[in-house]
XYZ file of C-alpha atoms in Angstrom:
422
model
C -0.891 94.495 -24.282
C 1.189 93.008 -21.270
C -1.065 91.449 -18.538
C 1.089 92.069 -15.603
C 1.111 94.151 -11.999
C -2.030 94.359 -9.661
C -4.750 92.363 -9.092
C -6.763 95.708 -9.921
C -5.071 95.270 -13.529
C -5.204 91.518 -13.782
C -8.851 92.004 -13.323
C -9.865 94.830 -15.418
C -7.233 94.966 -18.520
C -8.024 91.518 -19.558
C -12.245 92.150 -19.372
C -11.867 95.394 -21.203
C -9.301 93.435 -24.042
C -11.989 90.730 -24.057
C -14.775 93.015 -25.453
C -12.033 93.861 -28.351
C -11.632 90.037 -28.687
C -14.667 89.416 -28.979
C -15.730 91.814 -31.252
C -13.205 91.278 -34.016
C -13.250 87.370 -34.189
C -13.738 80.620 4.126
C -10.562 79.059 2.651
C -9.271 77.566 5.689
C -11.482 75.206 8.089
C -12.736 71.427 8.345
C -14.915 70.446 5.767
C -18.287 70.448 6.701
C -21.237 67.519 6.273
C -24.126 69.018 4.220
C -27.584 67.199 3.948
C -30.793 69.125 1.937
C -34.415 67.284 1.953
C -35.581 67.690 -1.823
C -37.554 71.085 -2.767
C -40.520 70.102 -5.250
C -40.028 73.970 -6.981
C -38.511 73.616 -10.047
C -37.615 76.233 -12.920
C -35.645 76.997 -16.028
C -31.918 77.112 -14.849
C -30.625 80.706 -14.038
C -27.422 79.501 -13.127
C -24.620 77.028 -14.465
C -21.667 75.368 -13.643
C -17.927 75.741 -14.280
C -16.235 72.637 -12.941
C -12.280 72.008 -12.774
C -11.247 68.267 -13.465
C -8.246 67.704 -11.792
C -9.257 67.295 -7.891
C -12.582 67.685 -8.408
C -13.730 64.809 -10.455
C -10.332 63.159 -10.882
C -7.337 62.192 -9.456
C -4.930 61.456 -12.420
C -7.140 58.413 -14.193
C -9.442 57.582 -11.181
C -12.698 59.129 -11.191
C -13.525 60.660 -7.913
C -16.837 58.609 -6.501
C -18.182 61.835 -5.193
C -18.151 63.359 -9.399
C -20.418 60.253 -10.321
C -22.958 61.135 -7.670
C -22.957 64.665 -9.224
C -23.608 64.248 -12.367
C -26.345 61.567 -11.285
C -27.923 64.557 -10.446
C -26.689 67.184 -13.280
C -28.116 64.119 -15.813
C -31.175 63.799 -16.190
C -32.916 60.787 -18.007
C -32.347 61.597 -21.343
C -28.405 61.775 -20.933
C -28.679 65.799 -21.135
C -27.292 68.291 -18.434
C -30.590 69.681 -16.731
C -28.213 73.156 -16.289
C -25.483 74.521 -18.601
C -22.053 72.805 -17.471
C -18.397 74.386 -18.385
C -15.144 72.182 -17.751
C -12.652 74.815 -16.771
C -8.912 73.167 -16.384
C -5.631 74.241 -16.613
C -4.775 71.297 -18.522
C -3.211 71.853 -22.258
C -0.970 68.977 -22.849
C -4.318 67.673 -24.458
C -6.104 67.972 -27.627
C -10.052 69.656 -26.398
C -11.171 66.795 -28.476
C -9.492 64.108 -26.502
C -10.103 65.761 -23.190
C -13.747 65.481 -23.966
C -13.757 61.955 -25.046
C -11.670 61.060 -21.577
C -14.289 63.079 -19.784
C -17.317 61.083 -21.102
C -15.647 58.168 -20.740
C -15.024 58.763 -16.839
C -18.170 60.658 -15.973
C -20.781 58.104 -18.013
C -22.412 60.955 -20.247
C -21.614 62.421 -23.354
C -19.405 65.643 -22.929
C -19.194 67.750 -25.879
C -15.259 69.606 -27.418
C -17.199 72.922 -26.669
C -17.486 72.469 -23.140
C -13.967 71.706 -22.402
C -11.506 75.078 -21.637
C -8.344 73.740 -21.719
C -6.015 76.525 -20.010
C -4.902 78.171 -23.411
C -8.219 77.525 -24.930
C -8.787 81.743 -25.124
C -5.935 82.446 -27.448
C -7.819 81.914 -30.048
C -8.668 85.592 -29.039
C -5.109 86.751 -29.923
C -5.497 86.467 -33.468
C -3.144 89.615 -33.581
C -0.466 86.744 -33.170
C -1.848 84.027 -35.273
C 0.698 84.778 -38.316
C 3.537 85.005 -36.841
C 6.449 82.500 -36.638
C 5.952 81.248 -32.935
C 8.190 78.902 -30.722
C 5.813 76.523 -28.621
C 6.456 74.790 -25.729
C 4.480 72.621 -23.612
C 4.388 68.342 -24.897
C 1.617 66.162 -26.348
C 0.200 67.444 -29.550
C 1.892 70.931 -29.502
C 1.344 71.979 -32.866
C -2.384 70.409 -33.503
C -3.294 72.462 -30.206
C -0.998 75.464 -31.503
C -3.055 75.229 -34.716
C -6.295 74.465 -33.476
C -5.972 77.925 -31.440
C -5.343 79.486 -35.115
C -1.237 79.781 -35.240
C -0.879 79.191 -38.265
C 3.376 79.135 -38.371
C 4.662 77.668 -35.517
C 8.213 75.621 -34.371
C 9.264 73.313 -31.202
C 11.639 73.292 -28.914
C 12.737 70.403 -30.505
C 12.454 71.289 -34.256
C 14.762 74.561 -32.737
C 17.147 72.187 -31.302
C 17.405 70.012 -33.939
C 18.029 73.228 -36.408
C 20.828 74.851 -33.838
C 22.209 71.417 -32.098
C 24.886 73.477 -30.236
C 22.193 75.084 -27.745
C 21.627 72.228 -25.851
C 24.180 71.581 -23.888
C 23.008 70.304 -20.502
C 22.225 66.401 -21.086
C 25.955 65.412 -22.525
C 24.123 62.299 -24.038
C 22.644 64.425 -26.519
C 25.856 67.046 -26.885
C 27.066 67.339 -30.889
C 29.782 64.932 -31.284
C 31.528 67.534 -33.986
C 31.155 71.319 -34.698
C 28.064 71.609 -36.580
C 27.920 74.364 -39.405
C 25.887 77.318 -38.421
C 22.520 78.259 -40.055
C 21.616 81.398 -41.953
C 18.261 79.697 -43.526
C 16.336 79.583 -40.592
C 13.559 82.188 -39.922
C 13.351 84.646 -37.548
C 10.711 83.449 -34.721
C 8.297 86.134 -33.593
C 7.198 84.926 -30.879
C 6.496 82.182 -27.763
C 4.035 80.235 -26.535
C 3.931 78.431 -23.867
C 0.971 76.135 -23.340
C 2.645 73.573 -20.421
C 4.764 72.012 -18.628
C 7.528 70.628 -21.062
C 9.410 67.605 -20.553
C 13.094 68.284 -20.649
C 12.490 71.775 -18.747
C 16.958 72.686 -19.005
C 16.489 72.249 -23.170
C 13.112 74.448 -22.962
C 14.552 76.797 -20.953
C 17.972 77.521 -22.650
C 16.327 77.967 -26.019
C 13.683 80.209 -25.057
C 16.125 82.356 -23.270
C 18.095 82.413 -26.533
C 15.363 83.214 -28.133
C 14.193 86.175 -26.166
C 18.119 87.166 -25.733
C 18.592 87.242 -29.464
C 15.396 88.741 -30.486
C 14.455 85.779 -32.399
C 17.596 84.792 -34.721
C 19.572 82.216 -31.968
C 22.058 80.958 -34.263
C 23.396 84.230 -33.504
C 24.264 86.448 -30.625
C 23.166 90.568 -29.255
C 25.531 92.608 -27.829
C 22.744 93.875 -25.323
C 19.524 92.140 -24.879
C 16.452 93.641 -26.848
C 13.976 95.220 -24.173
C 10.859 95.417 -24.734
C 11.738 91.393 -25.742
C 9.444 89.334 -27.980
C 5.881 88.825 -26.828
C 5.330 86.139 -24.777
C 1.794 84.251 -24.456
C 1.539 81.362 -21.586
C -1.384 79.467 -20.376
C -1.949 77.698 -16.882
C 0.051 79.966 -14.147
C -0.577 76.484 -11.629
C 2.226 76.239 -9.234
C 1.172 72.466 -8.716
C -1.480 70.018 -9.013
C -2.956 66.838 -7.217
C -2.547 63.928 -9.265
C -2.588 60.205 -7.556
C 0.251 60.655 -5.329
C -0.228 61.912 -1.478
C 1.894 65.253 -2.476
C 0.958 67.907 -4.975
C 3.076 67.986 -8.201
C 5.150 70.610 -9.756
C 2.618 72.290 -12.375
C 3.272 74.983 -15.463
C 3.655 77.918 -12.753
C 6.420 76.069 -11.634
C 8.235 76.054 -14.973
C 6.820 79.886 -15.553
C 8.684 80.503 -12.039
C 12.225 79.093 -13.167
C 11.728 81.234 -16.722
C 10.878 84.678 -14.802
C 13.585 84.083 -12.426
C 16.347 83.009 -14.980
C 15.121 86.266 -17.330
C 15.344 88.696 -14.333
C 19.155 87.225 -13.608
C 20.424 87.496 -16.569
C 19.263 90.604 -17.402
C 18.092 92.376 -14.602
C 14.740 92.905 -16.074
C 11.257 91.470 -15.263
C 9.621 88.955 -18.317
C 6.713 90.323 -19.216
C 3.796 88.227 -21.071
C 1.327 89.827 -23.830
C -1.168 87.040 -22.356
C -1.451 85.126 -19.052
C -4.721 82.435 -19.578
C -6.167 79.620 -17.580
C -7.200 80.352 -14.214
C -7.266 82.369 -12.214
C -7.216 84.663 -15.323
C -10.215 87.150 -15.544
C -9.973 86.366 -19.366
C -10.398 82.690 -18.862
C -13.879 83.262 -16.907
C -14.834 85.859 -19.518
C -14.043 83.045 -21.882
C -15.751 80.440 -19.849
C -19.080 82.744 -19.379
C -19.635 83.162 -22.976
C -19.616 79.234 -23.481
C -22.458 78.935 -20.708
C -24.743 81.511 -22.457
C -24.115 79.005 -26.171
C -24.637 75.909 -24.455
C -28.271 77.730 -22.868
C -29.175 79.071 -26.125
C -28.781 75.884 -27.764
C -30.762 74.117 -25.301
C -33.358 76.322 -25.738
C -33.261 78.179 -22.155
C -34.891 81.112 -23.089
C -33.896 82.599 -18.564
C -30.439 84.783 -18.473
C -27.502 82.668 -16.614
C -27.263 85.103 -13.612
C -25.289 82.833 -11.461
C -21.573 81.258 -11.981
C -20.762 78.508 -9.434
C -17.039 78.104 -9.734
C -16.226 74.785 -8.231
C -12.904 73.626 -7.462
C -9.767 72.237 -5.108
C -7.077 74.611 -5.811
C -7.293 78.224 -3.694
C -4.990 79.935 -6.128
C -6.674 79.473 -9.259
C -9.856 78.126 -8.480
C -11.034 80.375 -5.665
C -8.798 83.319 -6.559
C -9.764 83.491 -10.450
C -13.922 83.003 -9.272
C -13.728 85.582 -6.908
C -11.590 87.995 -9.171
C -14.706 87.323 -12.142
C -16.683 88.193 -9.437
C -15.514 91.479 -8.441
C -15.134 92.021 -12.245
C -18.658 91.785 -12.694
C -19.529 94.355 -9.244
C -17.896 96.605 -10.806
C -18.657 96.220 -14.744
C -22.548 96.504 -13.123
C -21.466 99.311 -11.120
C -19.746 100.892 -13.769
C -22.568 100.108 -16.728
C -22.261 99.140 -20.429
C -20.334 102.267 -21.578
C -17.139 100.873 -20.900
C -14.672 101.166 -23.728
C -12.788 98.217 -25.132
C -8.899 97.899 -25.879
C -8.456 101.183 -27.964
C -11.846 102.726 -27.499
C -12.918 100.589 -30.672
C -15.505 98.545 -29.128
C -18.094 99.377 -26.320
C -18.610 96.386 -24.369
C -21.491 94.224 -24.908
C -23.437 94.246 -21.000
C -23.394 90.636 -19.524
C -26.408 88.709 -17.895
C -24.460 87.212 -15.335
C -24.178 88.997 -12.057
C -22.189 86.819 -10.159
C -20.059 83.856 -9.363
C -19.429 82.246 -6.509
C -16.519 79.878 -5.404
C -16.793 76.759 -4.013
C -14.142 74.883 -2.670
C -13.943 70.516 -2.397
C -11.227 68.971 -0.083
C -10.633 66.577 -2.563
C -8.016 67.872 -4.292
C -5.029 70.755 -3.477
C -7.032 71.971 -0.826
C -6.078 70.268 2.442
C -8.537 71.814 4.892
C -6.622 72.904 8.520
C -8.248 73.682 12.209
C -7.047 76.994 12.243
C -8.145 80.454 10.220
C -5.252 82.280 8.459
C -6.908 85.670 9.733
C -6.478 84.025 13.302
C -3.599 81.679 12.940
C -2.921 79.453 16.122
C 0.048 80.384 18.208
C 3.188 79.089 16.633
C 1.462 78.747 13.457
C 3.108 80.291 10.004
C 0.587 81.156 7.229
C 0.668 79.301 4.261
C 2.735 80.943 1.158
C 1.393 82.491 -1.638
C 1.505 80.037 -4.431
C -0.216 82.363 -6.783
C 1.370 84.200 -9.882
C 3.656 86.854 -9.745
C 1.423 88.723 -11.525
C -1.492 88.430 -9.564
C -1.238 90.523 -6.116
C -1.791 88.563 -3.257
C -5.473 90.008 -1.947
C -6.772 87.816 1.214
C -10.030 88.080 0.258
C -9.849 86.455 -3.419
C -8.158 83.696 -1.532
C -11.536 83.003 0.544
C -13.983 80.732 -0.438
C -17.745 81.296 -0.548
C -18.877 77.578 0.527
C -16.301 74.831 1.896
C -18.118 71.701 1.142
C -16.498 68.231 1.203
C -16.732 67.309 -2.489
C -18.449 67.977 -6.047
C -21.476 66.105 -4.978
C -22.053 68.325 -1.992
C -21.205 71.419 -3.902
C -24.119 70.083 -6.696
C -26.370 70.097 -3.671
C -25.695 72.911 -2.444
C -26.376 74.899 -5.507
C -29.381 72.573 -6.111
C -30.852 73.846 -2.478
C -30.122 77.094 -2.956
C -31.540 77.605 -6.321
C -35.137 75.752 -4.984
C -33.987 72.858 -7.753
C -34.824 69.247 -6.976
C -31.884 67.075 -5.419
């Protein structure tokens, strides 16, 4: 099922193909200073957290301050969370394993594999996919993460290159020296994933396009292009990302960009993806949501999660994917439990969570400006849309429920709103 057009589409297609899953396996203004006197009324939590890393608790390898104040106050005594906690990034060049370990490392608490998303964490819903032969791209531990999602067959750009050294042609360093013989013994590839940002983006590039050009067998060549092409899965749609410098970095949208736009050229048709994950990916909350109601269960919670507080520093896929869930759930409540899944197989189990709210830090992506863009100043352009091709632009996603200055306001926030001790 291609994941591709409106933001009506992006929103509901994935939540309906979910159920399936499931079944078989204010943006712009200044910051502003927030102070809440302690409320003595405490309760079971009702509501959790899904926190993004990058921006909001780090900056490359620094721990933000403000994210050890937080969690001073998500902690309680005993080392446990006093609410259910989700770490939502669009991270994947990482095992969930390692992520975790980095996490607890930075943050001074134990943080547990099964509340880390990495950005392609929900393939493992695609199991449709899991035995095929499937070219990955991305870096780091590619195929543990490839396998870990449940792909059970899968090659690299570089194993690829290495098997058809006459593709790569760009870097002459690494150009054959002789005329290498051609290979018939090499399987067919069924498929591509792309879980990040590779390294050498002109070798990924030129061998997924042969790839996709040659329906799978590049040691040889089409006459015409095969359309409908081979399915392609990719995680994290981030156009860029705040690391240590002053300047955001390029991030996996920005490689997804060059792909789409080097597809439509050559062929004068649009790439089309059988999955887009990580945020702002309707999927990825779905994903994220079910995690929250585990970690409550296992804590012994016995109160439904009703509220998802989304917190993050990126507009596009922090803001954008919260507020997309949320409109999700309006209308999933509006609509009732009758919906059908992907093929009318499965009727979708009705969730306890009725909302989720965004909440955006300035710690991160988000630079906040003087001006709003519904009212922009004289002489002043709007910003660009940053966000995926296949996800409309909609001014309202883009708008932000609370502005707050960083995590450890947006913790207090919640905190005062809920009636929960600072």
């Amino acid at each position: 099922m291609a994941v591709r057009g409106s933001v009506a589409a992006v929103g509901a297609v994935p939540g309906l193909w979910w159920g399936a899953a499931r079944a078989a396996a204010g943006l712009w203004g200044r910051c502003p200073r927030r102070g809440y006197a302690a409320d003595p009324a405490q309760s079971p939590p009702t509501f959790g957290f899904l926190l993004d890393i990058d921006g909001v608790l780090v900056r490359g390898h620094r721990v933000i301050p403000a994210a050890l104040e937080a969690f001073r106050r998500l902690v309680n005594s005993h080392g446990q969370l006093r609410v259910p906690v989700v770490f939502v990034t669009n991270a994947g060049n990482i095992l969930q394993q390692s992520k975790a370990q980095e996490l607890s490392a930075l943050l001074g608490f134990k943080v547990e594999p099964d509340q880390v998303i990495l950005s392609h964490s929900p393939m493992k819903l695609f199991s449709q996919y899991h035995s095929k032969r499937m070219l990955v791209s991305g870096q780091g531990p590619l195929v543990e993460n490839a396998r870990a999602l449940g792909f059970e067959n899968v090659v690299t750009v570089d194993e690829l290159r290495m098997a058809f050294p006459v593709l790569d042609m760009v870097d002459l360093q690494r150009r054959p020296k002789t005329t290498p013989l051609l290979r018939n013994d090499f399987p067919a590839i069924e498929g591509v994933l792309l879980l990040g940002e590779p390294v050498r983006w002109e070798t990924s590039l030129q061998l997924i396009m042969d790839v996709l050009l040659s329906n799978g067998n590049p040691g040889t060549g089409l006459a015409t292009a095969p359309y409908p092409h081979l399915p392609v899965l990719a995680s994290n749609m981030d156009l860029l990302w705040m690391a240590e410098a002053k300047m955001p970095r390029f991030g996996h949208g920005t490689f997804l960009l060059c792909l789409e736009t080097i597809y439509q050229k050559m062929t004068g048709k649009e790439l089309r993806y059988e999955g887009l994950m990580g945020k702002p990916s309707v999927l990825t909350y779905q994903y994220a949501e079910d995690l929250i109601r585990q970690q409550a269960e296992r804590r012994g919670w016995a109160a439904p999660i009703r509220t998802l507080y989304a917190i993050g520093d990126n507009p596009m896929s922090d803001v954008y994917g919260a507020n997309l869930f949320h409109k999700y759930l309006q209308m999933a409540k509006r609509d009732g439990a009758e919906e059908q899944g992907a093929g009318g197989l499965w009727k979708q189990r009705p969730s306890a969570t009725q909302s989720c709210a965004s909440i955006l830090v300035c710690t991160g992506v988000y630079s906040p400006k003087g001006t709003e863009p519904t009212q922009p100043a004289q002489g002043v352009e709007e910003a660009p849309f940053h966000g995926h091709r296949d996800f409309s632009f909609s001014p309202g996603l883009m708008e932000a429920s609370h502005i707050v200055n960083d995590v450890n306001e947006a913790v207090q926030l919640v905190f005062h709103k809920e009636g929960w001790v600072l």
